[in-house]
């Protein structure tokens, strides 16, 4: 009887923990979080940004709390499912060598947009995402392409921005395996008029 009660208690505790992680209440905003890494890849990303902000990696979260979960596509990590779509706590995501490069941005969204974003993330969590720069691969994404696609899924009129096109050479061409790159820079979201840094 005692073992049976312990198993029931453990089941309810685990169920509560699983559902409480994703049941963040809607507060009228989506949060885009950014960091900057001092690495070859990070420095390369900065060269292709639209602004002088030190933003080399971004993700999205539904809360600004430090224990909120951040969804992001990683170039050097995979989850237990073998996907590059990582869901990690904000304090783990923020790994910039300079703390001032760990930043959070608030973007107003409607309840309908919020629900559509959650739907998109649930759908993507069931797929095996891999990291790449090819815009023609549906399951191959890079961090800003992932965030952009999520926003466009939520509202394709409000969040659409034009990608940047560049001819590549040397090291950049080797890393991307592309001659010409059409891409969304890591700081593309700063184009949105209502974006605000917290």
PDB file of C-alpha atoms in Angstrom:
ATOM      1  CA  UNK A   1       0.000   0.000   0.000  1.00  0.00           C
ATOM      2  CA  UNK A   2       2.824   2.403   0.933  1.00  0.00           C
ATOM      3  CA  UNK A   3       4.719   1.748  -2.344  1.00  0.00           C
ATOM      4  CA  UNK A   4       1.472   2.206  -4.306  1.00  0.00           C
ATOM      5  CA  UNK A   5       0.841   5.634  -2.682  1.00  0.00           C
ATOM      6  CA  UNK A   6       4.441   6.686  -3.366  1.00  0.00           C
ATOM      7  CA  UNK A   7       4.037   5.791  -7.055  1.00  0.00           C
ATOM      8  CA  UNK A   8       0.776   7.763  -7.287  1.00  0.00           C
ATOM      9  CA  UNK A   9       2.382  10.774  -5.562  1.00  0.00           C
ATOM     10  CA  UNK A  10       5.394  10.602  -7.908  1.00  0.00           C
ATOM     11  CA  UNK A  11       3.075  10.370 -10.950  1.00  0.00           C
ATOM     12  CA  UNK A  12       1.074  13.475  -9.950  1.00  0.00           C
ATOM     13  CA  UNK A  13       4.233  15.420  -9.083  1.00  0.00           C
ATOM     14  CA  UNK A  14       5.811  14.586 -12.448  1.00  0.00           C
ATOM     15  CA  UNK A  15       2.582  15.449 -14.304  1.00  0.00           C
ATOM     16  CA  UNK A  16       2.368  18.789 -12.483  1.00  0.00           C
ATOM     17  CA  UNK A  17       5.997  19.603 -13.321  1.00  0.00           C
ATOM     18  CA  UNK A  18       5.547  18.762 -17.019  1.00  0.00           C
ATOM     19  CA  UNK A  19       2.408  20.837 -17.431  1.00  0.00           C
ATOM     20  CA  UNK A  20       3.532  23.771 -15.269  1.00  0.00           C
ATOM     21  CA  UNK A  21       6.586  24.343 -17.507  1.00  0.00           C
ATOM     22  CA  UNK A  22       4.440  25.060 -20.560  1.00  0.00           C
ATOM     23  CA  UNK A  23       1.468  26.709 -18.877  1.00  0.00           C
ATOM     24  CA  UNK A  24       2.903  30.205 -18.679  1.00  0.00           C
ATOM     25  CA  UNK A  25       0.112  32.734 -18.572  1.00  0.00           C
ATOM     26  CA  UNK A  26      -0.248  35.128 -21.481  1.00  0.00           C
ATOM     27  CA  UNK A  27       1.005  38.622 -20.577  1.00  0.00           C
ATOM     28  CA  UNK A  28       0.622  40.305 -23.979  1.00  0.00           C
ATOM     29  CA  UNK A  29       4.261  39.822 -25.024  1.00  0.00           C
ATOM     30  CA  UNK A  30       6.710  37.429 -26.576  1.00  0.00           C
ATOM     31  CA  UNK A  31      10.318  37.769 -25.454  1.00  0.00           C
ATOM     32  CA  UNK A  32      13.303  37.510 -27.766  1.00  0.00           C
ATOM     33  CA  UNK A  33      16.490  36.818 -25.867  1.00  0.00           C
ATOM     34  CA  UNK A  34      19.965  37.410 -27.242  1.00  0.00           C
ATOM     35  CA  UNK A  35      23.550  36.683 -26.344  1.00  0.00           C
ATOM     36  CA  UNK A  36      26.975  37.143 -27.882  1.00  0.00           C
ATOM     37  CA  UNK A  37      29.653  34.482 -27.917  1.00  0.00           C
ATOM     38  CA  UNK A  38      33.340  35.183 -28.396  1.00  0.00           C
ATOM     39  CA  UNK A  39      33.966  32.466 -30.977  1.00  0.00           C
ATOM     40  CA  UNK A  40      34.750  32.210 -34.696  1.00  0.00           C
ATOM     41  CA  UNK A  41      31.085  31.496 -35.403  1.00  0.00           C
ATOM     42  CA  UNK A  42      29.890  34.316 -33.138  1.00  0.00           C
ATOM     43  CA  UNK A  43      32.256  36.840 -34.738  1.00  0.00           C
ATOM     44  CA  UNK A  44      31.119  35.713 -38.184  1.00  0.00           C
ATOM     45  CA  UNK A  45      27.461  36.306 -37.265  1.00  0.00           C
ATOM     46  CA  UNK A  46      28.255  39.854 -36.062  1.00  0.00           C
ATOM     47  CA  UNK A  47      29.736  40.678 -39.485  1.00  0.00           C
ATOM     48  CA  UNK A  48      26.369  39.888 -41.093  1.00  0.00           C
ATOM     49  CA  UNK A  49      24.142  41.790 -38.639  1.00  0.00           C
ATOM     50  CA  UNK A  50      22.263  44.937 -39.637  1.00  0.00           C
ATOM     51  CA  UNK A  51      23.149  46.916 -36.499  1.00  0.00           C
ATOM     52  CA  UNK A  52      26.278  47.313 -34.315  1.00  0.00           C
ATOM     53  CA  UNK A  53      24.575  45.407 -31.444  1.00  0.00           C
ATOM     54  CA  UNK A  54      26.573  42.441 -30.117  1.00  0.00           C
ATOM     55  CA  UNK A  55      23.976  39.786 -30.927  1.00  0.00           C
ATOM     56  CA  UNK A  56      25.248  36.473 -32.259  1.00  0.00           C
ATOM     57  CA  UNK A  57      22.505  34.084 -31.069  1.00  0.00           C
ATOM     58  CA  UNK A  58      18.787  34.486 -30.354  1.00  0.00           C
ATOM     59  CA  UNK A  59      15.870  32.471 -29.021  1.00  0.00           C
ATOM     60  CA  UNK A  60      12.270  33.005 -27.925  1.00  0.00           C
ATOM     61  CA  UNK A  61      10.478  32.613 -24.623  1.00  0.00           C
ATOM     62  CA  UNK A  62       7.018  33.389 -23.271  1.00  0.00           C
ATOM     63  CA  UNK A  63       8.241  34.834 -19.972  1.00  0.00           C
ATOM     64  CA  UNK A  64      10.984  37.191 -18.805  1.00  0.00           C
ATOM     65  CA  UNK A  65      11.600  35.182 -15.609  1.00  0.00           C
ATOM     66  CA  UNK A  66      15.099  33.748 -15.174  1.00  0.00           C
ATOM     67  CA  UNK A  67      13.699  30.186 -14.961  1.00  0.00           C
ATOM     68  CA  UNK A  68      11.677  30.588 -18.180  1.00  0.00           C
ATOM     69  CA  UNK A  69      12.349  28.163 -21.027  1.00  0.00           C
ATOM     70  CA  UNK A  70      14.058  29.516 -24.136  1.00  0.00           C
ATOM     71  CA  UNK A  71      13.541  27.834 -27.502  1.00  0.00           C
ATOM     72  CA  UNK A  72      16.525  28.181 -29.829  1.00  0.00           C
ATOM     73  CA  UNK A  73      18.261  26.357 -32.651  1.00  0.00           C
ATOM     74  CA  UNK A  74      21.843  25.507 -31.737  1.00  0.00           C
ATOM     75  CA  UNK A  75      24.746  24.987 -34.121  1.00  0.00           C
ATOM     76  CA  UNK A  76      26.750  22.892 -31.630  1.00  0.00           C
ATOM     77  CA  UNK A  77      24.206  21.066 -29.422  1.00  0.00           C
ATOM     78  CA  UNK A  78      21.379  18.592 -29.870  1.00  0.00           C
ATOM     79  CA  UNK A  79      18.665  17.501 -27.466  1.00  0.00           C
ATOM     80  CA  UNK A  80      17.926  13.928 -26.323  1.00  0.00           C
ATOM     81  CA  UNK A  81      15.749  13.450 -29.421  1.00  0.00           C
ATOM     82  CA  UNK A  82      18.714  14.331 -31.688  1.00  0.00           C
ATOM     83  CA  UNK A  83      17.263  17.711 -32.710  1.00  0.00           C
ATOM     84  CA  UNK A  84      19.070  21.064 -32.811  1.00  0.00           C
ATOM     85  CA  UNK A  85      15.926  22.716 -31.412  1.00  0.00           C
ATOM     86  CA  UNK A  86      16.932  23.239 -27.782  1.00  0.00           C
ATOM     87  CA  UNK A  87      14.607  24.130 -24.896  1.00  0.00           C
ATOM     88  CA  UNK A  88      16.694  25.427 -22.006  1.00  0.00           C
ATOM     89  CA  UNK A  89      16.317  27.699 -19.006  1.00  0.00           C
ATOM     90  CA  UNK A  90      17.129  31.355 -19.601  1.00  0.00           C
ATOM     91  CA  UNK A  91      20.071  31.316 -17.154  1.00  0.00           C
ATOM     92  CA  UNK A  92      21.672  28.502 -19.232  1.00  0.00           C
ATOM     93  CA  UNK A  93      20.947  30.248 -22.526  1.00  0.00           C
ATOM     94  CA  UNK A  94      22.609  33.444 -21.329  1.00  0.00           C
ATOM     95  CA  UNK A  95      26.266  32.479 -21.631  1.00  0.00           C
ATOM     96  CA  UNK A  96      27.896  35.621 -23.021  1.00  0.00           C
ATOM     97  CA  UNK A  97      31.415  36.309 -21.690  1.00  0.00           C
ATOM     98  CA  UNK A  98      30.295  39.933 -21.091  1.00  0.00           C
ATOM     99  CA  UNK A  99      27.097  39.940 -19.020  1.00  0.00           C
ATOM    100  CA  UNK A 100      25.845  43.128 -20.717  1.00  0.00           C
ATOM    101  CA  UNK A 101      25.559  41.087 -23.952  1.00  0.00           C
ATOM    102  CA  UNK A 102      22.832  38.937 -22.337  1.00  0.00           C
ATOM    103  CA  UNK A 103      19.716  40.870 -23.325  1.00  0.00           C
ATOM    104  CA  UNK A 104      15.940  40.496 -23.412  1.00  0.00           C
ATOM    105  CA  UNK A 105      13.543  42.205 -25.797  1.00  0.00           C
ATOM    106  CA  UNK A 106       9.789  42.514 -25.445  1.00  0.00           C
ATOM    107  CA  UNK A 107       7.479  42.259 -28.461  1.00  0.00           C
ATOM    108  CA  UNK A 108       3.712  42.839 -28.060  1.00  0.00           C
ATOM    109  CA  UNK A 109       1.595  39.973 -29.407  1.00  0.00           C
ATOM    110  CA  UNK A 110      -2.113  39.215 -29.375  1.00  0.00           C
ATOM    111  CA  UNK A 111      -3.614  36.199 -27.592  1.00  0.00           C
ATOM    112  CA  UNK A 112      -4.264  34.599 -30.992  1.00  0.00           C
ATOM    113  CA  UNK A 113      -0.624  35.144 -32.063  1.00  0.00           C
ATOM    114  CA  UNK A 114       0.541  33.726 -28.718  1.00  0.00           C
ATOM    115  CA  UNK A 115      -1.532  30.550 -29.230  1.00  0.00           C
ATOM    116  CA  UNK A 116      -0.263  30.151 -32.791  1.00  0.00           C
ATOM    117  CA  UNK A 117       3.346  30.490 -31.590  1.00  0.00           C
ATOM    118  CA  UNK A 118       2.788  27.761 -29.004  1.00  0.00           C
ATOM    119  CA  UNK A 119       1.222  25.575 -31.714  1.00  0.00           C
ATOM    120  CA  UNK A 120       4.265  26.119 -33.975  1.00  0.00           C
ATOM    121  CA  UNK A 121       6.709  25.197 -31.192  1.00  0.00           C
ATOM    122  CA  UNK A 122       4.771  22.047 -30.263  1.00  0.00           C
ATOM    123  CA  UNK A 123       4.805  21.002 -33.916  1.00  0.00           C
ATOM    124  CA  UNK A 124       8.554  21.666 -34.246  1.00  0.00           C
ATOM    125  CA  UNK A 125       9.375  19.809 -31.010  1.00  0.00           C
ATOM    126  CA  UNK A 126       8.143  16.604 -32.688  1.00  0.00           C
ATOM    127  CA  UNK A 127      10.560  17.045 -35.614  1.00  0.00           C
ATOM    128  CA  UNK A 128      14.288  16.383 -35.835  1.00  0.00           C
ATOM    129  CA  UNK A 129      15.649  19.840 -36.650  1.00  0.00           C
ATOM    130  CA  UNK A 130      19.201  20.195 -37.933  1.00  0.00           C
ATOM    131  CA  UNK A 131      21.297  23.342 -38.152  1.00  0.00           C
ATOM    132  CA  UNK A 132      21.887  24.728 -41.649  1.00  0.00           C
ATOM    133  CA  UNK A 133      21.753  27.940 -43.699  1.00  0.00           C
ATOM    134  CA  UNK A 134      19.838  26.523 -46.669  1.00  0.00           C
ATOM    135  CA  UNK A 135      16.486  28.381 -46.913  1.00  0.00           C
ATOM    136  CA  UNK A 136      15.021  25.517 -48.972  1.00  0.00           C
ATOM    137  CA  UNK A 137      15.183  22.932 -46.160  1.00  0.00           C
ATOM    138  CA  UNK A 138      12.110  22.949 -43.893  1.00  0.00           C
ATOM    139  CA  UNK A 139      13.790  21.086 -41.025  1.00  0.00           C
ATOM    140  CA  UNK A 140      17.169  22.747 -41.469  1.00  0.00           C
ATOM    141  CA  UNK A 141      17.221  26.032 -39.554  1.00  0.00           C
ATOM    142  CA  UNK A 142      19.584  28.536 -37.963  1.00  0.00           C
ATOM    143  CA  UNK A 143      18.718  30.607 -34.891  1.00  0.00           C
ATOM    144  CA  UNK A 144      17.291  33.747 -36.505  1.00  0.00           C
ATOM    145  CA  UNK A 145      15.501  31.793 -39.250  1.00  0.00           C
ATOM    146  CA  UNK A 146      13.781  29.762 -36.527  1.00  0.00           C
ATOM    147  CA  UNK A 147      12.666  32.891 -34.622  1.00  0.00           C
ATOM    148  CA  UNK A 148      11.551  34.568 -37.856  1.00  0.00           C
ATOM    149  CA  UNK A 149       9.550  31.496 -38.971  1.00  0.00           C
ATOM    150  CA  UNK A 150       7.866  31.282 -35.562  1.00  0.00           C
ATOM    151  CA  UNK A 151       6.819  34.942 -35.730  1.00  0.00           C
ATOM    152  CA  UNK A 152       5.576  34.634 -39.317  1.00  0.00           C
ATOM    153  CA  UNK A 153       3.580  31.531 -38.340  1.00  0.00           C
ATOM    154  CA  UNK A 154       1.957  33.661 -35.625  1.00  0.00           C
ATOM    155  CA  UNK A 155       1.142  36.502 -38.036  1.00  0.00           C
ATOM    156  CA  UNK A 156       2.515  36.584 -41.572  1.00  0.00           C
ATOM    157  CA  UNK A 157       1.397  40.174 -42.205  1.00  0.00           C
ATOM    158  CA  UNK A 158       2.639  41.795 -39.030  1.00  0.00           C
ATOM    159  CA  UNK A 159       6.039  40.072 -38.698  1.00  0.00           C
ATOM    160  CA  UNK A 160       7.266  39.687 -42.291  1.00  0.00           C
ATOM    161  CA  UNK A 161      10.618  41.336 -43.060  1.00  0.00           C
ATOM    162  CA  UNK A 162      12.838  40.969 -46.116  1.00  0.00           C
ATOM    163  CA  UNK A 163      15.920  38.751 -45.882  1.00  0.00           C
ATOM    164  CA  UNK A 164      19.351  40.163 -46.697  1.00  0.00           C
ATOM    165  CA  UNK A 165      21.257  38.802 -49.718  1.00  0.00           C
ATOM    166  CA  UNK A 166      25.066  38.600 -49.896  1.00  0.00           C
ATOM    167  CA  UNK A 167      27.656  36.975 -52.118  1.00  0.00           C
ATOM    168  CA  UNK A 168      30.044  34.928 -50.002  1.00  0.00           C
ATOM    169  CA  UNK A 169      33.758  34.367 -50.340  1.00  0.00           C
ATOM    170  CA  UNK A 170      36.634  32.759 -48.488  1.00  0.00           C
ATOM    171  CA  UNK A 171      35.983  31.446 -44.967  1.00  0.00           C
ATOM    172  CA  UNK A 172      32.278  32.370 -45.020  1.00  0.00           C
ATOM    173  CA  UNK A 173      31.742  30.379 -48.222  1.00  0.00           C
ATOM    174  CA  UNK A 174      33.561  27.389 -46.730  1.00  0.00           C
ATOM    175  CA  UNK A 175      31.519  27.443 -43.499  1.00  0.00           C
ATOM    176  CA  UNK A 176      28.109  27.808 -45.188  1.00  0.00           C
ATOM    177  CA  UNK A 177      28.896  25.769 -48.325  1.00  0.00           C
ATOM    178  CA  UNK A 178      26.995  28.439 -50.287  1.00  0.00           C
ATOM    179  CA  UNK A 179      28.060  31.004 -52.910  1.00  0.00           C
ATOM    180  CA  UNK A 180      25.191  33.367 -52.205  1.00  0.00           C
ATOM    181  CA  UNK A 181      23.365  33.702 -48.921  1.00  0.00           C
ATOM    182  CA  UNK A 182      19.838  34.987 -48.408  1.00  0.00           C
ATOM    183  CA  UNK A 183      19.442  35.221 -44.652  1.00  0.00           C
ATOM    184  CA  UNK A 184      17.823  36.816 -41.599  1.00  0.00           C
ATOM    185  CA  UNK A 185      20.526  38.421 -39.447  1.00  0.00           C
ATOM    186  CA  UNK A 186      20.590  37.626 -35.725  1.00  0.00           C
ATOM    187  CA  UNK A 187      19.343  41.180 -35.050  1.00  0.00           C
ATOM    188  CA  UNK A 188      16.538  41.173 -37.682  1.00  0.00           C
ATOM    189  CA  UNK A 189      13.872  41.578 -34.968  1.00  0.00           C
ATOM    190  CA  UNK A 190      15.095  45.130 -34.251  1.00  0.00           C
ATOM    191  CA  UNK A 191      13.225  46.132 -37.431  1.00  0.00           C
ATOM    192  CA  UNK A 192       9.920  45.698 -35.588  1.00  0.00           C
ATOM    193  CA  UNK A 193       8.682  49.116 -34.511  1.00  0.00           C
ATOM    194  CA  UNK A 194       7.212  47.938 -31.183  1.00  0.00           C
ATOM    195  CA  UNK A 195      10.227  45.922 -30.004  1.00  0.00           C
ATOM    196  CA  UNK A 196      11.587  47.185 -26.696  1.00  0.00           C
ATOM    197  CA  UNK A 197      14.667  46.190 -24.722  1.00  0.00           C
ATOM    198  CA  UNK A 198      13.962  45.455 -21.057  1.00  0.00           C
TER     199      UNK A 198
END
